[in-house]
């Protein structure tokens, strides 16, 4: 007699699947054999890039500002792993929307942790934290670097960071957090400087634009590739104990350097195409901080695999293809 042993797929809940990291994390979890449950705003459709993954995903319409939403979802789905990626994630926009940012990027985390404590204390929870919690002017930041946010987004993430630590020690819950430095990809939202630049370069190359307007070209960031960073998120939930991990490359690059690299990829000099707008300049944090991912390397075996020029090239190529399709022309041959 043939015995069929049904192996139940592990259930993960991704809060904020429609953003950049949600797509890469879903790819990873699908490869690992998970059933992925995910929240979408009421009436929102899943983004087109998730279409190839639809057979792995169950979508749940959720209004994250509704206090009962985490409890309802956790009780309905009974996830073993929860990844909280949802946030108002733009530093610049957080000055225009400080209350909304505090609510979704900060307060909503308290609602998730409380629902975890009450209804799924055995589930594992990943919180997407940010390097924006750190005070400026430090050397390479590890998990013990001084906290001193300089904008409403960083302040909301700092609140969430402290809350994660408090819930972990007070209630013994498995809550891991990634203190994530900037990470980019072709799925990055256009509000962020990398994508603004690579989209601009593609449009200029294809004759659809003649300039890109930017703020501070001397601003520096520790940038990596998003596809590498979601690996650390997953790994941090596969450990014996929960912890905080800085996820970073340890390298600083300037916005001007990124502009040069993106234009060089299509064989153009950047100079004639760059315009400056003082309104896009920021008051603080422009020197940039580098991160030390030594703990993640050691405990998770994580490392950034994709180099600066490689992911910049990947983004430019993806934007060339997309813009060419928009205007009905083949991407330029090189
Ligand atoms: P995105 O901004 O691309 O995605 C944010 C997600 O949050 C989207 O799914 C978005 O949904 C959702 N969201 C935003 N506002 C609301 C709302 N009011 N109600 C419901 N959902 C909402 O972020 P990333 O994928 O780049 O980042 C993932 C997480 O990692 C975020 O928490 C971010 O702060 C953090 N992080 C990211 C870094 C990076 O460099 N990418 C670095 C450090 C931290 P919708 O599409 O409907 O707007
Ligand atoms: P950041 O990302 O604020 O670091 O937050 P962003 O890409 O917006 O800015 C990076 C740097 O580029 C400079 N800059 C410009 N930025 C934008 N957006 N537009 C411009 O035209 C421009 N010109 C220069 C900025 O001043 C800044 O120095 C990202 C987000 O993903 C957060 O969610 C995350 O927590 C942090 O990274 C770590």
XYZ file of C-alpha atoms and ligand atoms in Angstrom:
420
model
C 0.000 0.000 0.000
C 1.342 3.401 -0.889
C 1.329 5.820 2.020
C 1.094 9.486 1.173
C 2.515 11.698 3.865
C 1.167 15.204 3.528
C 3.769 17.783 4.416
C 2.122 21.077 5.224
C 3.900 24.056 3.701
C 5.157 26.547 6.279
C 2.987 29.646 6.440
C 4.552 33.087 6.320
C 2.713 36.394 6.529
C 4.281 39.368 4.756
C 2.953 42.753 5.794
C 3.789 45.161 2.967
C 4.297 42.707 0.079
C 3.732 45.346 -2.607
C 6.954 47.248 -1.859
C 10.436 46.564 -3.168
C 11.510 44.076 -0.493
C 8.160 42.279 -0.455
C 8.717 41.053 -4.012
C 12.209 39.712 -3.359
C 11.188 38.134 -0.052
C 8.224 36.423 -1.714
C 10.528 34.963 -4.384
C 12.785 33.604 -1.659
C 9.974 32.158 0.468
C 8.331 30.553 -2.587
C 11.672 28.909 -3.451
C 11.868 27.629 0.125
C 8.426 26.047 -0.204
C 6.383 28.447 1.974
C 2.754 29.360 1.487
C 2.924 33.159 1.520
C 0.033 35.148 2.982
C 0.200 38.859 2.380
C -1.608 42.079 3.173
C -2.794 44.519 0.526
C -4.511 47.830 1.202
C -8.298 47.659 0.744
C -9.112 47.816 -2.988
C -5.418 47.594 -3.992
C -4.366 45.153 -6.704
C -1.116 43.181 -6.395
C 1.700 44.759 -8.402
C 2.350 43.236 -11.841
C 5.799 41.981 -10.854
C 4.210 39.537 -8.382
C 2.137 37.878 -11.147
C 4.643 35.021 -11.712
C 4.398 34.209 -7.985
C 0.612 34.264 -7.619
C 0.240 30.496 -7.142
C 2.308 30.812 -3.936
C 0.433 33.794 -2.464
C -2.868 34.258 -0.647
C -3.780 37.941 -0.465
C -5.668 39.492 2.454
C -7.193 42.923 2.200
C -6.230 44.821 5.350
C -6.494 48.363 6.578
C -3.373 48.597 8.736
C -4.708 51.683 10.505
C -7.561 49.539 11.894
C -6.404 48.443 15.376
C -8.143 45.050 15.065
C -6.425 44.180 11.789
C -3.302 42.396 13.206
C -5.385 40.268 15.553
C -7.834 39.259 12.781
C -5.046 38.326 10.378
C -2.965 36.404 12.886
C -5.940 34.398 14.128
C -7.141 33.647 10.605
C -3.784 32.721 9.056
C -1.935 31.237 12.047
C 1.431 32.070 10.462
C 4.667 30.529 11.703
C 6.680 33.508 10.457
C 5.646 37.142 10.112
C 7.671 39.745 8.226
C 6.736 43.372 8.880
C 7.911 45.375 5.866
C 5.086 47.913 5.787
C 6.092 51.492 6.438
C 5.875 54.998 5.133
C 9.479 54.480 4.085
C 10.554 57.805 2.568
C 12.693 60.046 4.774
C 11.832 63.099 2.669
C 8.063 62.384 2.768
C 8.184 61.887 6.529
C 8.648 65.669 6.931
C 5.403 66.254 4.989
C 3.535 63.404 6.728
C 4.993 63.118 10.243
C 1.775 61.820 11.808
C 1.079 59.188 9.152
C 4.717 58.103 9.425
C 4.535 57.819 13.210
C 1.333 55.813 12.860
C 2.386 53.223 10.253
C 6.171 53.095 10.700
C 6.041 53.253 14.504
C 2.689 52.683 16.246
C 1.501 49.889 13.951
C 4.451 47.804 15.170
C 3.052 47.951 18.706
C -0.241 46.556 17.423
C 1.531 43.667 15.652
C 3.658 42.811 18.684
C 0.647 42.883 20.966
C -1.283 40.581 18.601
C 1.772 38.306 18.465
C 1.951 38.154 22.260
C -1.724 37.398 22.681
C -2.557 35.163 19.738
C 0.649 33.645 18.299
C 3.372 33.625 20.951
C 5.133 30.750 19.180
C 5.321 32.527 15.816
C 8.525 34.257 14.733
C 8.431 37.937 13.810
C 10.849 39.967 11.672
C 10.842 43.752 11.976
C 12.412 45.799 9.160
C 14.428 48.415 11.025
C 16.572 51.155 9.537
C 20.002 52.740 9.753
C 18.067 56.028 10.012
C 17.791 55.322 13.764
C 21.514 56.029 14.211
C 23.030 59.347 15.251
C 25.155 60.951 12.528
C 28.925 61.377 12.727
C 29.845 57.866 13.907
C 32.252 55.344 12.450
C 30.906 52.052 11.105
C 27.675 51.317 12.969
C 27.136 47.954 14.567
C 24.181 46.879 16.719
C 25.511 48.989 19.631
C 25.968 52.250 17.726
C 24.449 55.386 19.258
C 20.801 55.977 18.428
C 19.827 59.523 17.506
C 17.381 59.837 14.615
C 17.232 63.128 12.706
C 13.891 62.915 10.940
C 10.326 61.706 11.671
C 10.897 58.451 9.776
C 14.043 57.634 11.794
C 12.251 58.535 15.012
C 9.365 56.174 14.208
C 11.796 53.368 13.347
C 13.702 54.037 16.599
C 10.470 53.650 18.570
C 9.812 50.335 16.808
C 13.398 49.237 17.461
C 13.125 49.880 21.201
C 9.725 48.214 21.329
C 11.087 45.067 19.676
C 13.801 44.872 22.347
C 11.276 45.415 25.131
C 8.807 42.770 23.877
C 11.635 40.306 23.346
C 12.998 40.615 26.861
C 9.697 41.069 28.689
C 7.692 38.355 26.954
C 10.365 36.025 25.556
C 8.913 36.290 22.041
C 10.948 35.407 18.934
C 11.295 38.852 17.384
C 14.314 39.513 15.178
C 15.127 42.839 13.654
C 17.257 43.846 10.714
C 18.820 47.278 11.061
C 18.881 47.710 7.327
C 21.079 50.142 5.443
C 19.927 51.375 2.011
C 19.198 48.632 -0.483
C 18.093 49.112 -4.059
C 16.881 47.230 -7.137
C 14.838 47.621 -10.313
C 11.777 47.374 -8.015
C 12.782 50.443 -6.016
C 10.126 53.171 -5.878
C 10.838 56.247 -8.040
C 10.900 58.501 -4.948
C 14.353 57.179 -4.037
C 17.486 58.616 -5.546
C 18.893 55.450 -7.144
C 15.766 54.737 -9.144
C 15.260 58.403 -10.010
C 18.754 58.343 -11.494
C 18.517 55.035 -13.380
C 15.075 55.919 -14.772
C 16.434 59.338 -15.789
C 19.469 57.808 -17.502
C 17.233 55.401 -19.455
C 14.955 58.245 -20.559
C 17.900 60.398 -21.641
C 19.506 57.512 -23.531
C 16.239 56.848 -25.373
C 15.670 60.508 -26.189
C 12.684 60.905 -23.830
C 14.282 63.425 -21.418
C 17.210 65.788 -21.383
C 18.050 66.183 -17.685
C 17.793 64.793 -14.163
C 17.239 67.231 -11.282
C 18.871 66.222 -8.013
C 19.729 67.526 -4.555
C 23.040 66.926 -2.839
C 25.479 65.064 -5.108
C 27.982 64.800 -2.243
C 25.545 62.865 -0.019
C 26.855 59.397 0.700
C 25.125 56.139 1.497
C 25.980 52.516 2.303
C 23.985 50.993 -0.569
C 23.436 47.312 -1.329
C 21.164 45.139 -3.481
C 17.683 44.342 -2.100
C 17.769 40.724 -3.309
C 20.710 40.122 -0.964
C 19.071 41.869 2.020
C 15.917 39.739 2.110
C 18.131 36.671 2.567
C 19.234 38.116 5.912
C 15.576 38.699 6.894
C 14.760 35.046 6.335
C 17.985 33.788 7.920
C 17.346 35.834 11.063
C 14.131 33.838 11.662
C 15.879 30.460 11.210
C 18.159 30.912 14.258
C 17.822 29.351 17.718
C 17.385 32.752 19.373
C 16.134 36.117 18.128
C 18.493 39.062 17.791
C 19.175 42.392 16.051
C 21.388 42.390 12.973
C 22.920 45.297 11.084
C 22.655 44.494 7.379
C 25.014 46.590 5.271
C 27.889 46.438 2.811
C 30.259 48.590 4.897
C 31.079 50.714 1.788
C 30.083 54.346 1.316
C 29.423 55.756 -2.160
C 28.369 59.251 -3.164
C 25.250 60.235 -5.124
C 27.595 61.836 -7.698
C 29.489 58.571 -8.019
C 26.222 56.712 -8.603
C 25.260 59.228 -11.284
C 28.629 58.709 -13.033
C 28.292 54.906 -12.857
C 24.758 54.933 -14.280
C 25.622 57.256 -17.184
C 28.879 55.363 -17.884
C 26.828 52.193 -18.271
C 25.096 53.691 -21.328
C 28.263 55.321 -22.651
C 27.387 58.931 -21.721
C 29.094 61.659 -19.680
C 26.808 62.755 -16.836
C 27.797 66.454 -16.610
C 25.583 67.998 -19.321
C 22.459 66.231 -18.059
C 22.496 67.036 -14.324
C 20.512 69.943 -12.813
C 20.519 70.916 -9.153
C 17.543 71.975 -7.043
C 18.227 73.326 -3.539
C 14.720 72.241 -2.505
C 15.928 68.627 -2.765
C 18.789 69.258 -0.308
C 18.439 67.892 3.233
C 19.590 69.555 6.425
C 21.066 66.489 8.128
C 22.479 63.038 7.546
C 24.171 63.739 4.236
C 27.646 62.580 5.271
C 26.134 59.120 5.468
C 26.886 56.254 7.805
C 28.445 52.936 6.933
C 27.294 49.771 8.662
C 29.190 46.845 10.080
C 27.451 43.557 9.295
C 30.103 41.544 11.167
C 27.501 39.945 13.456
C 25.250 38.942 10.543
C 28.264 37.507 8.722
C 29.268 35.513 11.743
C 25.913 34.352 13.107
C 23.799 34.142 9.962
C 26.531 33.430 7.419
C 25.110 36.389 5.481
C 27.070 38.526 3.059
C 26.235 41.064 0.369
C 26.863 39.310 -2.937
C 26.110 42.008 -5.501
C 28.637 44.814 -5.983
C 27.830 48.532 -6.388
C 28.455 48.739 -10.151
C 26.617 45.455 -10.747
C 23.323 46.505 -9.185
C 23.535 49.992 -10.726
C 23.956 48.292 -14.126
C 21.050 45.945 -13.352
C 18.792 48.920 -12.552
C 19.797 50.870 -15.668
C 19.204 47.807 -17.878
C 15.760 47.186 -16.351
C 14.784 50.845 -16.842
C 16.055 50.864 -20.442
C 13.897 47.840 -21.182
C 10.833 49.314 -19.465
C 11.102 52.787 -21.025
C 11.776 51.261 -24.473
C 8.620 49.137 -24.107
C 6.655 52.242 -23.045
C 7.604 54.033 -26.266
C 7.403 50.911 -28.414
C 11.064 50.816 -29.425
C 13.672 48.079 -28.903
C 16.203 48.712 -26.098
C 19.399 50.284 -27.488
C 22.005 47.732 -28.610
C 25.398 47.995 -26.916
P 8.560 50.256 0.214
O 8.282 51.683 0.502
O 8.915 49.855 -1.178
O 7.289 49.359 0.653
C 6.540 49.725 1.773
C 5.334 48.817 1.915
O 4.502 49.386 2.944
C 4.473 48.712 0.665
O 3.934 47.413 0.547
C 3.358 49.711 0.951
O 2.131 49.407 0.318
C 3.190 49.527 2.436
N 2.499 50.689 2.962
C 2.914 51.976 2.969
N 1.969 52.765 3.509
C 0.925 51.952 3.827
C -0.340 52.156 4.432
N -0.741 53.379 4.842
N -1.155 51.095 4.621
C -0.762 49.865 4.239
N 0.429 49.596 3.673
C 1.270 50.640 3.473
O 9.695 49.790 1.230
P 10.882 48.729 1.007
O 10.327 47.500 0.441
O 12.026 49.417 0.361
O 11.331 48.502 2.524
C 10.716 47.506 3.331
C 10.869 47.899 4.783
O 12.261 48.030 5.088
C 10.233 49.231 5.170
O 9.740 49.098 6.477
C 11.395 50.207 5.142
O 11.169 51.289 6.028
C 12.516 49.319 5.646
N 13.828 49.741 5.170
C 14.081 49.802 3.837
C 15.337 50.166 3.393
C 15.657 50.279 1.936
O 16.729 50.799 1.611
N 14.803 49.805 1.034
C 16.438 50.437 4.341
C 16.018 50.393 5.733
C 14.771 50.011 6.113
P 1.640 50.244 -0.977
O 2.407 49.652 -2.121
O 0.179 49.958 -1.022
O 1.979 51.686 -0.718
P 17.224 57.588 2.143
O 17.016 57.314 0.579
O 16.675 58.889 2.579
O 18.661 57.289 2.465
O 16.282 56.465 2.788
P 16.891 58.337 -0.646
O 17.154 57.522 -1.853
O 15.636 59.108 -0.603
O 18.116 59.367 -0.406
C 19.460 58.936 -0.473
C 20.380 60.141 -0.522
O 20.281 60.775 -1.810
C 20.215 62.189 -1.622
N 19.568 62.817 -2.777
C 18.299 62.602 -3.174
N 17.329 61.803 -2.644
C 16.133 61.770 -3.291
N 15.168 60.952 -2.833
N 15.884 62.538 -4.400
C 16.831 63.371 -4.947
O 16.591 64.037 -5.939
C 18.100 63.404 -4.307
N 19.257 64.065 -4.551
C 20.146 63.706 -3.615
C 19.416 62.325 -0.331
O 19.584 63.624 0.208
C 20.041 61.213 0.509
O 21.236 61.657 1.075
C 16.297 55.121 2.350
C 14.875 54.575 2.542
O 14.791 53.309 1.905
C 14.535 54.412 4.010
O 13.304 53.686 4.121
C 15.639 53.592 4.669
O 15.372 53.399 6.041
C 16.984 54.282 4.492
O 17.236 54.374 3.088
C 18.117 53.488 5.136
